C-alpha cells in the first residue's frame, strides 16, 4: 500500500511539471495503476484485519467511499479548474497522496503475518495457484 501511494504521489508531482504530452500520458497511466492498486490492497488489508460482521461493515463503508469518491472528485476538479489552472488539480492530488502516505504509515498496521508472507510468495506458488484456478 505504501509503495503504491508513494508512486501515485510521485506521478502526480511529475504531472505538475511535465511539458511533454507522452510523458503526461505515461505518468497518468502510472497514477491510475497505482491508485487502483491502492484500492485493491486496501480490500486485502481489510480481509486480513477483520472477519465476520466487522469485515462486512468495513467492506460496506469501503464500497460507499469507492462509490462516492469519483463523483466528489469530478466536482472538486471542476471547481479547481474554475479558479485555477489544470496543473493545480495535480498539485492537490500530490498533497492528497502525501497525506495518504503519512496516514498509512502512522495508522495502518502490517496486516499480513510473517508466516503467511513466506507461504504465499514466489512465482512458483503463483503459477501453482493459477493452474488450480484453470482447472476449476
PDB file of C-alpha atoms in Angstrom:
ATOM      1  CA  UNK A   1       0.000   0.000   0.000  1.00  0.00           C
ATOM      2  CA  UNK A   2       2.750   2.403   0.958  1.00  0.00           C
ATOM      3  CA  UNK A   3       4.733   1.771  -2.228  1.00  0.00           C
ATOM      4  CA  UNK A   4       1.638   2.243  -4.406  1.00  0.00           C
ATOM      5  CA  UNK A   5       0.773   5.502  -2.658  1.00  0.00           C
ATOM      6  CA  UNK A   6       4.348   6.804  -2.944  1.00  0.00           C
ATOM      7  CA  UNK A   7       4.404   6.072  -6.687  1.00  0.00           C
ATOM      8  CA  UNK A   8       0.956   7.689  -7.050  1.00  0.00           C
ATOM      9  CA  UNK A   9       2.226  10.795  -5.264  1.00  0.00           C
ATOM     10  CA  UNK A  10       5.405  10.997  -7.344  1.00  0.00           C
ATOM     11  CA  UNK A  11       3.442  10.509 -10.582  1.00  0.00           C
ATOM     12  CA  UNK A  12       1.071  13.311  -9.547  1.00  0.00           C
ATOM     13  CA  UNK A  13       4.008  15.571  -8.764  1.00  0.00           C
ATOM     14  CA  UNK A  14       5.630  14.714 -12.090  1.00  0.00           C
ATOM     15  CA  UNK A  15       2.499  15.732 -13.981  1.00  0.00           C
ATOM     16  CA  UNK A  16       2.651  19.181 -12.379  1.00  0.00           C
ATOM     17  CA  UNK A  17       5.993  19.836 -14.096  1.00  0.00           C
ATOM     18  CA  UNK A  18       5.546  17.893 -17.345  1.00  0.00           C
ATOM     19  CA  UNK A  19       5.897  19.640 -20.717  1.00  0.00           C
ATOM     20  CA  UNK A  20       5.506  16.597 -22.958  1.00  0.00           C
ATOM     21  CA  UNK A  21       2.123  15.022 -23.732  1.00  0.00           C
ATOM     22  CA  UNK A  22       3.579  11.494 -23.958  1.00  0.00           C
ATOM     23  CA  UNK A  23       5.252  11.801 -20.579  1.00  0.00           C
ATOM     24  CA  UNK A  24       1.984  13.098 -19.165  1.00  0.00           C
ATOM     25  CA  UNK A  25       0.113  10.104 -20.603  1.00  0.00           C
ATOM     26  CA  UNK A  26       2.704   7.737 -19.109  1.00  0.00           C
ATOM     27  CA  UNK A  27       2.507   9.416 -15.703  1.00  0.00           C
ATOM     28  CA  UNK A  28      -1.309   9.391 -15.784  1.00  0.00           C
ATOM     29  CA  UNK A  29      -1.193   5.675 -16.603  1.00  0.00           C
ATOM     30  CA  UNK A  30       1.182   5.099 -13.682  1.00  0.00           C
ATOM     31  CA  UNK A  31      -1.057   7.220 -11.474  1.00  0.00           C
ATOM     32  CA  UNK A  32      -4.094   5.161 -12.451  1.00  0.00           C
ATOM     33  CA  UNK A  33      -2.388   1.802 -11.951  1.00  0.00           C
ATOM     34  CA  UNK A  34      -1.021   2.704  -8.539  1.00  0.00           C
ATOM     35  CA  UNK A  35      -4.271   4.347  -7.440  1.00  0.00           C
ATOM     36  CA  UNK A  36      -6.117   1.187  -8.468  1.00  0.00           C
ATOM     37  CA  UNK A  37      -3.546  -0.961  -6.691  1.00  0.00           C
ATOM     38  CA  UNK A  38      -4.094   1.013  -3.503  1.00  0.00           C
ATOM     39  CA  UNK A  39      -7.843   0.349  -3.739  1.00  0.00           C
ATOM     40  CA  UNK A  40      -7.281  -3.391  -4.184  1.00  0.00           C
ATOM     41  CA  UNK A  41      -4.636  -3.577  -1.465  1.00  0.00           C
ATOM     42  CA  UNK A  42      -6.927  -1.773   0.986  1.00  0.00           C
ATOM     43  CA  UNK A  43      -9.502  -4.533   0.493  1.00  0.00           C
ATOM     44  CA  UNK A  44      -6.842  -7.174   1.122  1.00  0.00           C
ATOM     45  CA  UNK A  45      -5.768  -5.394   4.301  1.00  0.00           C
ATOM     46  CA  UNK A  46      -9.387  -5.279   5.462  1.00  0.00           C
ATOM     47  CA  UNK A  47      -9.705  -9.030   4.847  1.00  0.00           C
ATOM     48  CA  UNK A  48      -6.542  -9.631   6.879  1.00  0.00           C
ATOM     49  CA  UNK A  49      -7.647  -7.440   9.785  1.00  0.00           C
ATOM     50  CA  UNK A  50     -11.362  -8.168  10.102  1.00  0.00           C
ATOM     51  CA  UNK A  51     -13.730 -11.110   9.895  1.00  0.00           C
ATOM     52  CA  UNK A  52     -17.445 -11.774  10.140  1.00  0.00           C
ATOM     53  CA  UNK A  53     -19.696  -8.790  10.814  1.00  0.00           C
ATOM     54  CA  UNK A  54     -16.754  -6.422  11.291  1.00  0.00           C
ATOM     55  CA  UNK A  55     -15.474  -7.287   7.805  1.00  0.00           C
ATOM     56  CA  UNK A  56     -18.949  -6.829   6.333  1.00  0.00           C
ATOM     57  CA  UNK A  57     -19.319  -3.404   7.948  1.00  0.00           C
ATOM     58  CA  UNK A  58     -15.846  -2.295   6.868  1.00  0.00           C
ATOM     59  CA  UNK A  59     -16.363  -3.511   3.290  1.00  0.00           C
ATOM     60  CA  UNK A  60     -19.713  -1.696   3.148  1.00  0.00           C
ATOM     61  CA  UNK A  61     -18.003   1.514   4.261  1.00  0.00           C
ATOM     62  CA  UNK A  62     -15.206   0.954   1.747  1.00  0.00           C
ATOM     63  CA  UNK A  63     -17.707   0.401  -1.073  1.00  0.00           C
ATOM     64  CA  UNK A  64     -19.572   3.551  -0.058  1.00  0.00           C
ATOM     65  CA  UNK A  65     -16.369   5.579  -0.242  1.00  0.00           C
ATOM     66  CA  UNK A  66     -15.380   3.930  -3.550  1.00  0.00           C
ATOM     67  CA  UNK A  67     -18.802   4.779  -4.969  1.00  0.00           C
ATOM     68  CA  UNK A  68     -18.939   8.384  -3.817  1.00  0.00           C
ATOM     69  CA  UNK A  69     -15.280   9.346  -4.345  1.00  0.00           C
ATOM     70  CA  UNK A  70     -15.356   9.505  -8.180  1.00  0.00           C
ATOM     71  CA  UNK A  71     -18.400  11.783  -8.144  1.00  0.00           C
ATOM     72  CA  UNK A  72     -16.953  14.073  -5.491  1.00  0.00           C
ATOM     73  CA  UNK A  73     -13.542  14.093  -7.215  1.00  0.00           C
ATOM     74  CA  UNK A  74     -15.078  15.211 -10.513  1.00  0.00           C
ATOM     75  CA  UNK A  75     -16.938  18.014  -8.775  1.00  0.00           C
ATOM     76  CA  UNK A  76     -13.873  19.189  -6.863  1.00  0.00           C
ATOM     77  CA  UNK A  77     -11.790  19.011 -10.055  1.00  0.00           C
ATOM     78  CA  UNK A  78     -14.310  21.200 -11.865  1.00  0.00           C
ATOM     79  CA  UNK A  79     -14.304  23.751  -9.068  1.00  0.00           C
ATOM     80  CA  UNK A  80     -10.497  23.844  -9.064  1.00  0.00           C
ATOM     81  CA  UNK A  81     -10.464  24.412 -12.824  1.00  0.00           C
ATOM     82  CA  UNK A  82     -12.897  27.320 -12.468  1.00  0.00           C
ATOM     83  CA  UNK A  83     -10.479  29.146 -10.193  1.00  0.00           C
ATOM     84  CA  UNK A  84      -7.058  27.930 -11.278  1.00  0.00           C
ATOM     85  CA  UNK A  85      -5.025  26.183 -13.987  1.00  0.00           C
ATOM     86  CA  UNK A  86      -5.195  22.462 -14.757  1.00  0.00           C
ATOM     87  CA  UNK A  87      -1.876  21.810 -13.007  1.00  0.00           C
ATOM     88  CA  UNK A  88      -3.474  22.752  -9.682  1.00  0.00           C
ATOM     89  CA  UNK A  89      -5.556  19.553  -9.851  1.00  0.00           C
ATOM     90  CA  UNK A  90      -2.326  17.564  -9.774  1.00  0.00           C
ATOM     91  CA  UNK A  91      -0.819  19.733  -7.045  1.00  0.00           C
ATOM     92  CA  UNK A  92      -3.831  18.855  -4.909  1.00  0.00           C
ATOM     93  CA  UNK A  93      -3.534  15.165  -5.869  1.00  0.00           C
ATOM     94  CA  UNK A  94       0.129  15.308  -4.827  1.00  0.00           C
ATOM     95  CA  UNK A  95      -0.840  16.774  -1.459  1.00  0.00           C
ATOM     96  CA  UNK A  96      -3.610  14.175  -1.105  1.00  0.00           C
ATOM     97  CA  UNK A  97      -1.157  11.379  -1.926  1.00  0.00           C
ATOM     98  CA  UNK A  98       1.372  12.707   0.576  1.00  0.00           C
ATOM     99  CA  UNK A  99      -1.276  12.869   3.308  1.00  0.00           C
ATOM    100  CA  UNK A 100      -2.369   9.311   2.453  1.00  0.00           C
ATOM    101  CA  UNK A 101       1.221   8.029   2.638  1.00  0.00           C
ATOM    102  CA  UNK A 102       1.753   9.644   6.044  1.00  0.00           C
ATOM    103  CA  UNK A 103      -1.644   8.431   7.269  1.00  0.00           C
ATOM    104  CA  UNK A 104      -0.924   4.895   6.076  1.00  0.00           C
ATOM    105  CA  UNK A 105       2.482   4.880   7.738  1.00  0.00           C
ATOM    106  CA  UNK A 106       1.048   6.108  11.033  1.00  0.00           C
ATOM    107  CA  UNK A 107      -2.326   4.348  11.201  1.00  0.00           C
ATOM    108  CA  UNK A 108      -2.312   1.176   9.066  1.00  0.00           C
ATOM    109  CA  UNK A 109      -0.557  -1.728  10.785  1.00  0.00           C
ATOM    110  CA  UNK A 110       1.090  -4.594   8.905  1.00  0.00           C
ATOM    111  CA  UNK A 111      -1.801  -6.984   8.355  1.00  0.00           C
ATOM    112  CA  UNK A 112      -0.068  -9.985   6.806  1.00  0.00           C
ATOM    113  CA  UNK A 113       1.770 -12.237   9.236  1.00  0.00           C
ATOM    114  CA  UNK A 114       5.328 -13.359   8.510  1.00  0.00           C
ATOM    115  CA  UNK A 115       4.277 -16.985   8.073  1.00  0.00           C
ATOM    116  CA  UNK A 116       1.623 -16.062   5.516  1.00  0.00           C
ATOM    117  CA  UNK A 117       4.066 -13.824   3.670  1.00  0.00           C
ATOM    118  CA  UNK A 118       6.544 -16.641   3.283  1.00  0.00           C
ATOM    119  CA  UNK A 119       3.969 -19.254   2.306  1.00  0.00           C
ATOM    120  CA  UNK A 120       2.254 -17.127  -0.336  1.00  0.00           C
ATOM    121  CA  UNK A 121       5.291 -15.600  -2.021  1.00  0.00           C
ATOM    122  CA  UNK A 122       7.095 -16.543  -5.196  1.00  0.00           C
ATOM    123  CA  UNK A 123       6.332 -17.228  -8.812  1.00  0.00           C
ATOM    124  CA  UNK A 124       6.107 -20.976  -8.209  1.00  0.00           C
ATOM    125  CA  UNK A 125       3.181 -20.532  -5.838  1.00  0.00           C
ATOM    126  CA  UNK A 126       1.533 -18.046  -8.186  1.00  0.00           C
ATOM    127  CA  UNK A 127       1.695 -20.436 -11.164  1.00  0.00           C
ATOM    128  CA  UNK A 128       0.549 -23.347  -8.997  1.00  0.00           C
ATOM    129  CA  UNK A 129      -2.485 -21.355  -7.874  1.00  0.00           C
ATOM    130  CA  UNK A 130      -3.159 -20.228 -11.454  1.00  0.00           C
ATOM    131  CA  UNK A 131      -3.090 -23.874 -12.580  1.00  0.00           C
ATOM    132  CA  UNK A 132      -5.626 -24.733  -9.869  1.00  0.00           C
ATOM    133  CA  UNK A 133      -7.780 -21.808 -10.988  1.00  0.00           C
ATOM    134  CA  UNK A 134      -7.770 -23.005 -14.601  1.00  0.00           C
ATOM    135  CA  UNK A 135      -8.832 -26.498 -13.525  1.00  0.00           C
ATOM    136  CA  UNK A 136     -11.918 -25.234 -11.699  1.00  0.00           C
TER     137      UNK A 136
END
